[in-house]
Amino acid sequence: MVPLKDKNPTEITPYVTYGLIITNILAFLYEASLPPQALNGFLHLAAVVPRELSLSFAGIPIYQPIPEWATLITAQFLHGGFLHLAGNMLFLWVFGNNVEDKLGHFKYLVFYLSCGVLASLTQWYFAQYSNLPSLGASGAIAGVMGAYILRFPEAEILTVLPLGIFFPTFRVPAYFFLGFWFLQQAFYGIASLEAPINIGMEGGGIAYWAHAGGFIFGAILGPLLGLFNDKS
């Protein structure tokens, strides 16, 4: 299921959400401008490499221009391809504005980046010695979704379900759309523990634990930062 838009108006202009989308697009354009070898080096430097993060936590220096802890931030603005970027930005566009509306601009930015960091640490916990770079805004956006389902469970989500050459659309409540999404991530995350070569980051695929972790941390941090306050 792919969300197209929600029936959930806001009272503010979501400048931070717009800024995050623009920053991600600009970062991807920079990636696209690099030749393959330089791109691989850049992604290894700016993305989260679990093994290197583990070494840094153990006090073993990595000797890289970007400290390994800083990649927990920089990795949030990198993507592995156009579809990866487009999917993430679509979800951020649909769900981000309402969470920003409730938290306010500054707290929303802190919330977003914090969810991204915690999501990456969740993925790191389950693959501490992987050499595969982990990157993308998915974990932070999962946090946005975790806050959204708490605050707006009944909001209608206009959804498209690709079925070959047919693309039927229908409206579903947020608790169904986002709840199903979370259960899917958790299921594949658990499956990746038994089949790391076929599923999840170890196979160069999707970091399901980052998604599930980001969602849970978003549901925790959102209320702590004022998600249910009437005024931001």
PDB file of C-alpha atoms in Angstrom:
ATOM      1  CA  MET A   1       0.000   0.000   0.000  1.00  0.00           C
ATOM      2  CA  VAL A   2       1.251   3.444  -0.929  1.00  0.00           C
ATOM      3  CA  PRO A   3      -0.114   6.597   0.759  1.00  0.00           C
ATOM      4  CA  LEU A   4      -1.082   9.465  -1.529  1.00  0.00           C
ATOM      5  CA  LYS A   5      -2.399  11.984   0.984  1.00  0.00           C
ATOM      6  CA  ASP A   6      -4.277  12.231   4.256  1.00  0.00           C
ATOM      7  CA  LYS A   7      -7.494  14.008   5.138  1.00  0.00           C
ATOM      8  CA  ASN A   8      -5.992  15.911   8.039  1.00  0.00           C
ATOM      9  CA  PRO A   9      -5.571  19.708   7.650  1.00  0.00           C
ATOM     10  CA  THR A  10      -2.888  21.647   9.527  1.00  0.00           C
ATOM     11  CA  GLU A  11      -2.863  25.096  11.106  1.00  0.00           C
ATOM     12  CA  ILE A  12       0.743  25.974  10.254  1.00  0.00           C
ATOM     13  CA  THR A  13       3.023  25.898   7.244  1.00  0.00           C
ATOM     14  CA  PRO A  14       5.324  22.893   7.830  1.00  0.00           C
ATOM     15  CA  TYR A  15       8.582  24.653   7.019  1.00  0.00           C
ATOM     16  CA  VAL A  16      10.750  22.001   8.684  1.00  0.00           C
ATOM     17  CA  THR A  17       9.131  19.170   6.734  1.00  0.00           C
ATOM     18  CA  TYR A  18       9.633  21.109   3.507  1.00  0.00           C
ATOM     19  CA  GLY A  19      13.229  21.838   4.494  1.00  0.00           C
ATOM     20  CA  LEU A  20      13.940  18.188   5.241  1.00  0.00           C
ATOM     21  CA  ILE A  21      12.536  17.120   1.884  1.00  0.00           C
ATOM     22  CA  ILE A  22      14.608  19.731   0.039  1.00  0.00           C
ATOM     23  CA  THR A  23      17.764  18.782   1.963  1.00  0.00           C
ATOM     24  CA  ASN A  24      17.302  15.112   1.138  1.00  0.00           C
ATOM     25  CA  ILE A  25      16.781  15.907  -2.541  1.00  0.00           C
ATOM     26  CA  LEU A  26      19.881  18.122  -2.668  1.00  0.00           C
ATOM     27  CA  ALA A  27      21.958  15.448  -0.946  1.00  0.00           C
ATOM     28  CA  PHE A  28      20.771  12.876  -3.479  1.00  0.00           C
ATOM     29  CA  LEU A  29      21.630  15.169  -6.383  1.00  0.00           C
ATOM     30  CA  TYR A  30      25.120  15.479  -4.950  1.00  0.00           C
ATOM     31  CA  GLU A  31      25.348  11.689  -4.726  1.00  0.00           C
ATOM     32  CA  ALA A  32      24.202  11.407  -8.339  1.00  0.00           C
ATOM     33  CA  SER A  33      26.937  13.801  -9.447  1.00  0.00           C
ATOM     34  CA  LEU A  34      29.716  11.550  -8.129  1.00  0.00           C
ATOM     35  CA  PRO A  35      31.434   8.866 -10.215  1.00  0.00           C
ATOM     36  CA  PRO A  36      30.861   5.321  -8.906  1.00  0.00           C
ATOM     37  CA  GLN A  37      34.138   4.951  -7.035  1.00  0.00           C
ATOM     38  CA  ALA A  38      33.850   8.356  -5.371  1.00  0.00           C
ATOM     39  CA  LEU A  39      30.209   7.650  -4.510  1.00  0.00           C
ATOM     40  CA  ASN A  40      31.106   4.387  -2.794  1.00  0.00           C
ATOM     41  CA  GLY A  41      33.760   6.161  -0.767  1.00  0.00           C
ATOM     42  CA  PHE A  42      31.407   8.984   0.168  1.00  0.00           C
ATOM     43  CA  LEU A  43      28.629   6.625   1.267  1.00  0.00           C
ATOM     44  CA  HIS A  44      31.056   4.578   3.334  1.00  0.00           C
ATOM     45  CA  LEU A  45      32.264   7.762   4.990  1.00  0.00           C
ATOM     46  CA  ALA A  46      28.893   9.443   5.669  1.00  0.00           C
ATOM     47  CA  ALA A  47      26.634   6.426   6.231  1.00  0.00           C
ATOM     48  CA  VAL A  48      26.497   4.341   9.402  1.00  0.00           C
ATOM     49  CA  VAL A  49      28.870   1.388   9.198  1.00  0.00           C
ATOM     50  CA  PRO A  50      27.923  -0.801  12.198  1.00  0.00           C
ATOM     51  CA  ARG A  51      31.344  -2.361  12.652  1.00  0.00           C
ATOM     52  CA  GLU A  52      33.049   1.033  12.688  1.00  0.00           C
ATOM     53  CA  LEU A  53      30.423   2.390  15.067  1.00  0.00           C
ATOM     54  CA  SER A  54      31.072  -0.564  17.384  1.00  0.00           C
ATOM     55  CA  LEU A  55      34.813   0.143  17.295  1.00  0.00           C
ATOM     56  CA  SER A  56      34.239   3.814  18.098  1.00  0.00           C
ATOM     57  CA  PHE A  57      32.002   2.879  21.034  1.00  0.00           C
ATOM     58  CA  ALA A  58      34.852   0.675  22.278  1.00  0.00           C
ATOM     59  CA  GLY A  59      37.222   3.635  22.148  1.00  0.00           C
ATOM     60  CA  ILE A  60      39.138   2.420  19.091  1.00  0.00           C
ATOM     61  CA  PRO A  61      39.838   5.387  16.745  1.00  0.00           C
ATOM     62  CA  ILE A  62      38.687   5.095  13.136  1.00  0.00           C
ATOM     63  CA  TYR A  63      40.659   8.074  11.752  1.00  0.00           C
ATOM     64  CA  GLN A  64      38.057   9.355   9.334  1.00  0.00           C
ATOM     65  CA  PRO A  65      37.089  12.972   8.523  1.00  0.00           C
ATOM     66  CA  ILE A  66      33.568  12.396   9.853  1.00  0.00           C
ATOM     67  CA  PRO A  67      33.436  10.959  13.405  1.00  0.00           C
ATOM     68  CA  GLU A  68      31.495   7.719  13.392  1.00  0.00           C
ATOM     69  CA  TRP A  69      28.928   9.050  15.883  1.00  0.00           C
ATOM     70  CA  ALA A  70      28.186  11.921  13.464  1.00  0.00           C
ATOM     71  CA  THR A  71      27.131   9.457  10.770  1.00  0.00           C
ATOM     72  CA  LEU A  72      24.033   8.779  12.861  1.00  0.00           C
ATOM     73  CA  ILE A  73      22.936  12.229  11.588  1.00  0.00           C
ATOM     74  CA  THR A  74      24.517  12.411   8.128  1.00  0.00           C
ATOM     75  CA  ALA A  75      23.200   8.972   7.135  1.00  0.00           C
ATOM     76  CA  GLN A  76      19.644  10.266   7.523  1.00  0.00           C
ATOM     77  CA  PHE A  77      20.056  12.429   4.433  1.00  0.00           C
ATOM     78  CA  LEU A  78      21.537   9.812   2.110  1.00  0.00           C
ATOM     79  CA  HIS A  79      19.709   7.377  -0.152  1.00  0.00           C
ATOM     80  CA  GLY A  80      20.649   4.371  -2.214  1.00  0.00           C
ATOM     81  CA  GLY A  81      18.613   5.257  -5.301  1.00  0.00           C
ATOM     82  CA  PHE A  82      15.815   7.368  -6.722  1.00  0.00           C
ATOM     83  CA  LEU A  83      13.011   5.026  -5.631  1.00  0.00           C
ATOM     84  CA  HIS A  84      14.466   4.878  -2.114  1.00  0.00           C
ATOM     85  CA  LEU A  85      14.427   8.686  -1.980  1.00  0.00           C
ATOM     86  CA  ALA A  86      11.002   9.053  -3.608  1.00  0.00           C
ATOM     87  CA  GLY A  87       9.330   6.570  -1.280  1.00  0.00           C
ATOM     88  CA  ASN A  88      10.760   8.152   1.834  1.00  0.00           C
ATOM     89  CA  MET A  89       9.896  11.689   0.774  1.00  0.00           C
ATOM     90  CA  LEU A  90       6.331  10.650  -0.091  1.00  0.00           C
ATOM     91  CA  PHE A  91       5.799   9.241   3.407  1.00  0.00           C
ATOM     92  CA  LEU A  92       7.394  12.330   4.969  1.00  0.00           C
ATOM     93  CA  TRP A  93       5.168  14.596   2.850  1.00  0.00           C
ATOM     94  CA  VAL A  94       1.998  12.758   3.877  1.00  0.00           C
ATOM     95  CA  PHE A  95       2.662  12.322   7.604  1.00  0.00           C
ATOM     96  CA  GLY A  96       5.246  14.925   8.589  1.00  0.00           C
ATOM     97  CA  ASN A  97       3.188  18.103   8.382  1.00  0.00           C
ATOM     98  CA  ASN A  98       0.637  17.048  10.988  1.00  0.00           C
ATOM     99  CA  VAL A  99       3.262  15.968  13.516  1.00  0.00           C
ATOM    100  CA  GLU A 100       5.111  19.242  12.961  1.00  0.00           C
ATOM    101  CA  ASP A 101       1.817  21.075  13.437  1.00  0.00           C
ATOM    102  CA  LYS A 102       1.427  19.574  16.911  1.00  0.00           C
ATOM    103  CA  LEU A 103       5.041  19.680  18.092  1.00  0.00           C
ATOM    104  CA  GLY A 104       6.036  23.039  16.626  1.00  0.00           C
ATOM    105  CA  HIS A 105       8.937  23.620  14.257  1.00  0.00           C
ATOM    106  CA  PHE A 106      11.918  23.358  16.619  1.00  0.00           C
ATOM    107  CA  LYS A 107      10.700  20.412  18.699  1.00  0.00           C
ATOM    108  CA  TYR A 108       9.690  18.615  15.518  1.00  0.00           C
ATOM    109  CA  LEU A 109      13.213  18.943  14.112  1.00  0.00           C
ATOM    110  CA  VAL A 110      14.702  17.638  17.374  1.00  0.00           C
ATOM    111  CA  PHE A 111      12.135  14.837  17.362  1.00  0.00           C
ATOM    112  CA  TYR A 112      12.869  13.882  13.740  1.00  0.00           C
ATOM    113  CA  LEU A 113      16.648  13.752  14.123  1.00  0.00           C
ATOM    114  CA  SER A 114      16.392  11.930  17.465  1.00  0.00           C
ATOM    115  CA  CYS A 115      14.160   9.254  15.940  1.00  0.00           C
ATOM    116  CA  GLY A 116      16.652   8.826  13.114  1.00  0.00           C
ATOM    117  CA  VAL A 117      19.540   8.375  15.538  1.00  0.00           C
ATOM    118  CA  LEU A 118      17.629   5.925  17.727  1.00  0.00           C
ATOM    119  CA  ALA A 119      16.434   3.985  14.679  1.00  0.00           C
ATOM    120  CA  SER A 120      20.015   3.584  13.447  1.00  0.00           C
ATOM    121  CA  LEU A 121      21.128   2.456  16.895  1.00  0.00           C
ATOM    122  CA  THR A 122      18.340  -0.131  16.910  1.00  0.00           C
ATOM    123  CA  GLN A 123      19.582  -1.526  13.603  1.00  0.00           C
ATOM    124  CA  TRP A 124      23.172  -1.392  14.861  1.00  0.00           C
ATOM    125  CA  TYR A 125      22.214  -3.433  17.925  1.00  0.00           C
ATOM    126  CA  PHE A 126      21.109  -6.340  15.728  1.00  0.00           C
ATOM    127  CA  ALA A 127      24.066  -6.132  13.313  1.00  0.00           C
ATOM    128  CA  GLN A 128      26.972  -4.734  15.310  1.00  0.00           C
ATOM    129  CA  TYR A 129      29.723  -6.187  13.140  1.00  0.00           C
ATOM    130  CA  SER A 130      28.278  -5.597   9.683  1.00  0.00           C
ATOM    131  CA  ASN A 131      30.480  -3.757   7.194  1.00  0.00           C
ATOM    132  CA  LEU A 132      27.535  -2.736   5.040  1.00  0.00           C
ATOM    133  CA  PRO A 133      26.725   0.994   5.220  1.00  0.00           C
ATOM    134  CA  SER A 134      23.240   1.800   6.537  1.00  0.00           C
ATOM    135  CA  LEU A 135      21.631   4.950   5.200  1.00  0.00           C
ATOM    136  CA  GLY A 136      18.330   6.664   4.517  1.00  0.00           C
ATOM    137  CA  ALA A 137      15.641   8.762   6.148  1.00  0.00           C
ATOM    138  CA  SER A 138      13.421   5.745   6.776  1.00  0.00           C
ATOM    139  CA  GLY A 139      14.119   5.462  10.495  1.00  0.00           C
ATOM    140  CA  ALA A 140      13.381   9.110  11.195  1.00  0.00           C
ATOM    141  CA  ILE A 141      10.235   8.980   9.075  1.00  0.00           C
ATOM    142  CA  ALA A 142       9.159   5.810  10.895  1.00  0.00           C
ATOM    143  CA  GLY A 143       9.346   7.887  14.067  1.00  0.00           C
ATOM    144  CA  VAL A 144       7.033  10.444  12.484  1.00  0.00           C
ATOM    145  CA  MET A 145       4.633   7.641  11.640  1.00  0.00           C
ATOM    146  CA  GLY A 146       4.777   6.287  15.190  1.00  0.00           C
ATOM    147  CA  ALA A 147       3.753   9.706  16.513  1.00  0.00           C
ATOM    148  CA  TYR A 148       1.089  10.100  13.824  1.00  0.00           C
ATOM    149  CA  ILE A 149      -0.704   6.844  14.651  1.00  0.00           C
ATOM    150  CA  LEU A 150      -0.982   7.895  18.297  1.00  0.00           C
ATOM    151  CA  ARG A 151      -2.213  11.418  17.622  1.00  0.00           C
ATOM    152  CA  PHE A 152      -4.375  10.818  14.551  1.00  0.00           C
ATOM    153  CA  PRO A 153      -5.468   7.161  14.577  1.00  0.00           C
ATOM    154  CA  GLU A 154      -8.746   7.878  12.781  1.00  0.00           C
ATOM    155  CA  ALA A 155      -7.339  10.165  10.070  1.00  0.00           C
ATOM    156  CA  GLU A 156      -8.224   8.924   6.587  1.00  0.00           C
ATOM    157  CA  ILE A 157      -5.305   7.952   4.357  1.00  0.00           C
ATOM    158  CA  LEU A 158      -5.912   7.913   0.608  1.00  0.00           C
ATOM    159  CA  THR A 159      -4.051   4.792  -0.456  1.00  0.00           C
ATOM    160  CA  VAL A 160      -3.181   3.151  -3.751  1.00  0.00           C
ATOM    161  CA  LEU A 161      -2.648  -0.583  -4.050  1.00  0.00           C
ATOM    162  CA  PRO A 162      -0.599  -1.444  -7.177  1.00  0.00           C
ATOM    163  CA  LEU A 163      -2.013  -4.600  -8.770  1.00  0.00           C
ATOM    164  CA  GLY A 164      -0.144  -5.093 -12.006  1.00  0.00           C
ATOM    165  CA  ILE A 165      -1.621  -2.630 -14.496  1.00  0.00           C
ATOM    166  CA  PHE A 166      -4.392  -1.640 -12.080  1.00  0.00           C
ATOM    167  CA  PHE A 167      -3.998   0.992  -9.365  1.00  0.00           C
ATOM    168  CA  PRO A 168      -7.155   1.043  -7.241  1.00  0.00           C
ATOM    169  CA  THR A 169      -7.390   3.721  -4.563  1.00  0.00           C
ATOM    170  CA  PHE A 170      -9.284   3.612  -1.304  1.00  0.00           C
ATOM    171  CA  ARG A 171      -9.341   5.344   2.069  1.00  0.00           C
ATOM    172  CA  VAL A 172      -8.254   3.585   5.237  1.00  0.00           C
ATOM    173  CA  PRO A 173      -7.849   4.874   8.800  1.00  0.00           C
ATOM    174  CA  ALA A 174      -4.319   5.690   9.891  1.00  0.00           C
ATOM    175  CA  TYR A 175      -4.339   3.024  12.592  1.00  0.00           C
ATOM    176  CA  PHE A 176      -4.889   0.360   9.920  1.00  0.00           C
ATOM    177  CA  PHE A 177      -2.381   1.686   7.375  1.00  0.00           C
ATOM    178  CA  LEU A 178       0.389   2.446   9.868  1.00  0.00           C
ATOM    179  CA  GLY A 179      -0.377  -0.512  12.115  1.00  0.00           C
ATOM    180  CA  PHE A 180      -0.074  -2.897   9.175  1.00  0.00           C
ATOM    181  CA  TRP A 181       3.151  -1.182   8.090  1.00  0.00           C
ATOM    182  CA  PHE A 182       4.681  -1.571  11.569  1.00  0.00           C
ATOM    183  CA  LEU A 183       3.718  -5.234  11.873  1.00  0.00           C
ATOM    184  CA  GLN A 184       5.291  -5.871   8.489  1.00  0.00           C
ATOM    185  CA  GLN A 185       8.581  -4.256   9.543  1.00  0.00           C
ATOM    186  CA  ALA A 186       8.607  -6.144  12.852  1.00  0.00           C
ATOM    187  CA  PHE A 187       7.894  -9.450  11.098  1.00  0.00           C
ATOM    188  CA  TYR A 188      10.731  -9.050   8.611  1.00  0.00           C
ATOM    189  CA  GLY A 189      13.004  -7.780  11.374  1.00  0.00           C
ATOM    190  CA  ILE A 190      12.410 -10.972  13.362  1.00  0.00           C
ATOM    191  CA  ALA A 191      12.848 -13.051  10.203  1.00  0.00           C
ATOM    192  CA  SER A 192      16.193 -11.350   9.548  1.00  0.00           C
ATOM    193  CA  LEU A 193      17.520 -12.754  12.836  1.00  0.00           C
ATOM    194  CA  GLU A 194      17.155 -16.249  11.388  1.00  0.00           C
ATOM    195  CA  ALA A 195      18.014 -15.470   7.774  1.00  0.00           C
ATOM    196  CA  PRO A 196      20.457 -12.552   7.700  1.00  0.00           C
ATOM    197  CA  ILE A 197      21.736 -13.439   4.252  1.00  0.00           C
ATOM    198  CA  ASN A 198      18.318 -13.195   2.616  1.00  0.00           C
ATOM    199  CA  ILE A 199      16.483 -10.526   4.560  1.00  0.00           C
ATOM    200  CA  GLY A 200      17.509  -7.211   6.039  1.00  0.00           C
ATOM    201  CA  MET A 201      20.647  -5.115   6.099  1.00  0.00           C
ATOM    202  CA  GLU A 202      23.026  -8.072   6.096  1.00  0.00           C
ATOM    203  CA  GLY A 203      21.819  -8.897   2.606  1.00  0.00           C
ATOM    204  CA  GLY A 204      22.157  -5.305   1.464  1.00  0.00           C
ATOM    205  CA  GLY A 205      18.415  -4.843   1.637  1.00  0.00           C
ATOM    206  CA  ILE A 206      16.080  -3.004   3.966  1.00  0.00           C
ATOM    207  CA  ALA A 207      16.991  -2.177   7.569  1.00  0.00           C
ATOM    208  CA  TYR A 208      13.741  -3.435   9.059  1.00  0.00           C
ATOM    209  CA  TRP A 209      14.893  -3.039  12.666  1.00  0.00           C
ATOM    210  CA  ALA A 210      15.594   0.642  12.021  1.00  0.00           C
ATOM    211  CA  HIS A 211      12.017   1.036  10.785  1.00  0.00           C
ATOM    212  CA  ALA A 212      10.468  -0.804  13.720  1.00  0.00           C
ATOM    213  CA  GLY A 213      12.731   0.925  16.232  1.00  0.00           C
ATOM    214  CA  GLY A 214      12.096   4.371  14.774  1.00  0.00           C
ATOM    215  CA  PHE A 215       8.337   3.769  14.918  1.00  0.00           C
ATOM    216  CA  ILE A 216       8.438   2.758  18.584  1.00  0.00           C
ATOM    217  CA  PHE A 217      10.719   5.616  19.611  1.00  0.00           C
ATOM    218  CA  GLY A 218       8.513   8.057  17.722  1.00  0.00           C
ATOM    219  CA  ALA A 219       5.507   6.837  19.677  1.00  0.00           C
ATOM    220  CA  ILE A 220       7.477   7.385  22.900  1.00  0.00           C
ATOM    221  CA  LEU A 221       9.149  10.726  22.135  1.00  0.00           C
ATOM    222  CA  GLY A 222       6.120  12.356  20.515  1.00  0.00           C
ATOM    223  CA  PRO A 223       4.008  12.540  23.685  1.00  0.00           C
ATOM    224  CA  LEU A 224       7.051  13.561  25.748  1.00  0.00           C
ATOM    225  CA  LEU A 225       7.601  16.552  23.451  1.00  0.00           C
ATOM    226  CA  GLY A 226       3.965  17.694  23.536  1.00  0.00           C
ATOM    227  CA  LEU A 227       2.258  15.747  20.782  1.00  0.00           C
ATOM    228  CA  PHE A 228      -1.062  15.876  22.620  1.00  0.00           C
ATOM    229  CA  ASN A 229      -0.852  19.522  23.637  1.00  0.00           C
ATOM    230  CA  ASP A 230      -3.516  21.701  22.042  1.00  0.00           C
ATOM    231  CA  LYS A 231      -0.948  24.404  21.360  1.00  0.00           C
ATOM    232  CA  SER A 232       2.655  23.875  20.292  1.00  0.00           C
TER     233      SER A 232
END
